[in-house]
Amino acid sequence: MTHQTVGHRARPGLPDDPLAKVTEPAPSCPVEITLSALHGRWTTLVIRELLQGARTFTELRHALPALSDKVLSDRPAHLTEAGVLDRRRQPGWPPRVHYTLTSHGRRLGPVLQALWDWGAAVTASPPES
Amino acid sequence: MTHQTVGHRARPGLPDDPLAKVTEPAPSCPVEITLSALHGRWTTLVIRELLQGARTFTELRHALPALSDKVLSDRPAHLTEAGVLDRRRQPGWPPRVHYTLTSHGRRLGPVLQALWDWGAAVTASPPES
DNA sequence: CTGAATCCCTGCCGATACTG
DNA sequence: CAGTATCGGCAGGGATTCAG
């Protein structure tokens, strides 16, 4: 399926890594890092928007009209810290800021795809419950 | 609506699906469904544990000693609702409950793998920050 | 043994108002 | 234009206690 080139593994399941044995949500755990990057309402929608190209603050607001200015400001800031986004100020007036995905950010595409596929599969064939 | 076959996709990124155009975190969005299943602290660690086989309440407690009884009870309950887990009571005394991944649950393995890979890649090559 | 009920504390998110 | 400051409501989750 859309199993990208994220590296194949000998066996299914989780990798053979010392961090795979943590018994608490350590911030150094790769899974925690990713979930932390995706954390927060609206976050995945902001990423989806930017997967289609650079966006300014106003363009994001237009694409996601329900977001308050605060969240519209917080999400890109958080994502920039997480290394997902690049923030470029365009000199002059009025101020313009362009948000662009970094190479890391672009690699979130397959991750969101994996999330999408699982949710779609569950919807298509709900469990016994 | 979810007319899709989750098969191959013409282009990278997100699928061509009406739900891909929501402008708010709709609960019917597959991505939201998956994130909702993984939602909550400790959740992914519980799933990781169960990816290695069925576990009882006590076995989970032993594997994840830091969890309070409440969370240790809430997480499997939530995951059962989400169709990830199967809960089987063993008759007799003392009461024993076995938690097992459903077929949907087992399919979370690759999803966690994708999350792991992204986090590991970011750690390996941190951004400009 | 396997939880459910309760209490409290914290952090998220929405709304509104203000600034370089 | 692109945010920051502030306030308040509410849900998540830890600790403790109780129940089948």
mmCIF file of N, CA and C (backbone and C1' of nucleotides) in Angstrom, chain A residues 57-58 73 87 95-97 99, chain D residues 1-8:
data_model
loop_
_atom_site.group_PDB
_atom_site.id
_atom_site.type_symbol
_atom_site.label_atom_id
_atom_site.label_comp_id
_atom_site.label_asym_id
_atom_site.label_seq_id
_atom_site.Cartn_x
_atom_site.Cartn_y
_atom_site.Cartn_z
ATOM 1 N N PHE A 57 -0.236 34.006 6.932
ATOM 2 C CA PHE A 57 -1.203 34.027 8.028
ATOM 3 C C PHE A 57 -2.624 34.188 7.491
ATOM 4 N N THR A 58 -2.799 35.119 6.626
ATOM 5 C CA THR A 58 -4.135 35.398 6.095
ATOM 6 C C THR A 58 -4.660 34.241 5.258
ATOM 7 N N SER A 73 -2.045 31.524 15.482
ATOM 8 C CA SER A 73 -0.674 31.949 15.743
ATOM 9 C C SER A 73 0.116 30.873 16.493
ATOM 10 N N ARG A 87 9.592 29.596 8.935
ATOM 11 C CA ARG A 87 8.872 30.858 9.011
ATOM 12 C C ARG A 87 9.743 31.942 8.383
ATOM 13 N N PRO A 95 3.629 43.848 6.801
ATOM 14 C CA PRO A 95 4.371 42.623 7.112
ATOM 15 C C PRO A 95 3.693 41.401 6.526
ATOM 16 N N ARG A 96 4.505 40.539 5.951
ATOM 17 C CA ARG A 96 4.003 39.262 5.416
ATOM 18 C C ARG A 96 4.873 38.153 5.980
ATOM 19 N N VAL A 97 4.231 37.080 6.373
ATOM 20 C CA VAL A 97 4.995 35.933 6.846
ATOM 21 C C VAL A 97 4.575 34.722 6.038
ATOM 22 N N TYR A 99 4.731 30.688 5.723
ATOM 23 C CA TYR A 99 5.016 29.430 6.382
ATOM 24 C C TYR A 99 5.213 28.352 5.325
ATOM 25 P P DC D 1 -4.774 42.790 5.908
ATOM 26 O "O5'" DC D 1 -3.268 42.845 6.420
ATOM 27 C "C5'" DC D 1 -2.283 42.500 5.475
ATOM 28 C "C4'" DC D 1 -1.092 42.003 6.246
ATOM 29 C "C3'" DC D 1 -1.283 40.611 6.856
ATOM 30 O "O3'" DC D 1 -0.051 39.908 6.664
ATOM 31 C "C1'" DC D 1 -0.800 42.183 8.571
ATOM 32 P P DA D 2 0.024 38.322 6.920
ATOM 33 O "O5'" DA D 2 0.481 38.222 8.439
ATOM 34 C "C5'" DA D 2 1.788 38.661 8.784
ATOM 35 C "C4'" DA D 2 1.932 38.720 10.273
ATOM 36 C "C3'" DA D 2 1.599 37.411 11.014
ATOM 37 O "O3'" DA D 2 2.648 37.090 11.913
ATOM 38 C "C1'" DA D 2 0.515 39.224 12.032
ATOM 39 P P DG D 3 2.794 35.560 12.467
ATOM 40 O "O5'" DG D 3 1.541 35.341 13.444
ATOM 41 C "C5'" DG D 3 1.812 35.266 14.821
ATOM 42 C "C4'" DG D 3 1.905 36.654 15.426
ATOM 43 C "C3'" DG D 3 1.811 36.666 16.925
ATOM 44 O "O3'" DG D 3 3.109 36.580 17.473
ATOM 45 C "C1'" DG D 3 0.575 38.469 15.922
ATOM 46 P P DT D 4 3.241 35.818 18.877
ATOM 47 O "O5'" DT D 4 2.762 36.929 19.944
ATOM 48 C "C5'" DT D 4 3.595 38.041 20.239
ATOM 49 C "C4'" DT D 4 2.892 38.907 21.276
ATOM 50 C "C3'" DT D 4 2.687 38.208 22.630
ATOM 51 O "O3'" DT D 4 3.071 39.106 23.658
ATOM 52 C "C1'" DT D 4 0.621 39.016 21.814
ATOM 53 P P DA D 5 3.074 38.618 25.184
ATOM 54 O "O5'" DA D 5 1.660 39.089 25.749
ATOM 55 C "C5'" DA D 5 1.120 40.371 25.416
ATOM 56 C "C4'" DA D 5 0.013 40.736 26.404
ATOM 57 C "C3'" DA D 5 -0.003 39.906 27.684
ATOM 58 O "O3'" DA D 5 -0.441 40.717 28.766
ATOM 59 C "C1'" DA D 5 -1.999 39.487 26.434
ATOM 60 P P DT D 6 -0.392 40.126 30.278
ATOM 61 O "O5'" DT D 6 -1.919 39.723 30.511
ATOM 62 C "C5'" DT D 6 -2.945 40.634 30.092
ATOM 63 C "C4'" DT D 6 -4.305 39.965 30.141
ATOM 64 C "C3'" DT D 6 -4.531 38.984 31.311
ATOM 65 O "O3'" DT D 6 -5.584 39.472 32.121
ATOM 66 C "C1'" DT D 6 -5.389 38.143 29.266
ATOM 67 P P DC D 7 -5.894 38.794 33.586
ATOM 68 O "O5'" DC D 7 -7.251 38.021 33.283
ATOM 69 C "C5'" DC D 7 -8.331 38.732 32.660
ATOM 70 C "C4'" DC D 7 -9.393 37.740 32.212
ATOM 71 C "C3'" DC D 7 -9.738 36.670 33.249
ATOM 72 O "O3'" DC D 7 -11.128 36.671 33.508
ATOM 73 C "C1'" DC D 7 -9.320 35.698 31.114
ATOM 74 P P DG D 8 -11.708 35.889 34.788
ATOM 75 O "O5'" DG D 8 -12.518 34.715 34.081
ATOM 76 C "C5'" DG D 8 -13.275 34.987 32.905
ATOM 77 C "C4'" DG D 8 -13.725 33.685 32.274
ATOM 78 C "C3'" DG D 8 -14.067 32.579 33.282
ATOM 79 O "O3'" DG D 8 -15.259 31.932 32.880
ATOM 80 C "C1'" DG D 8 -12.393 31.814 31.791
#
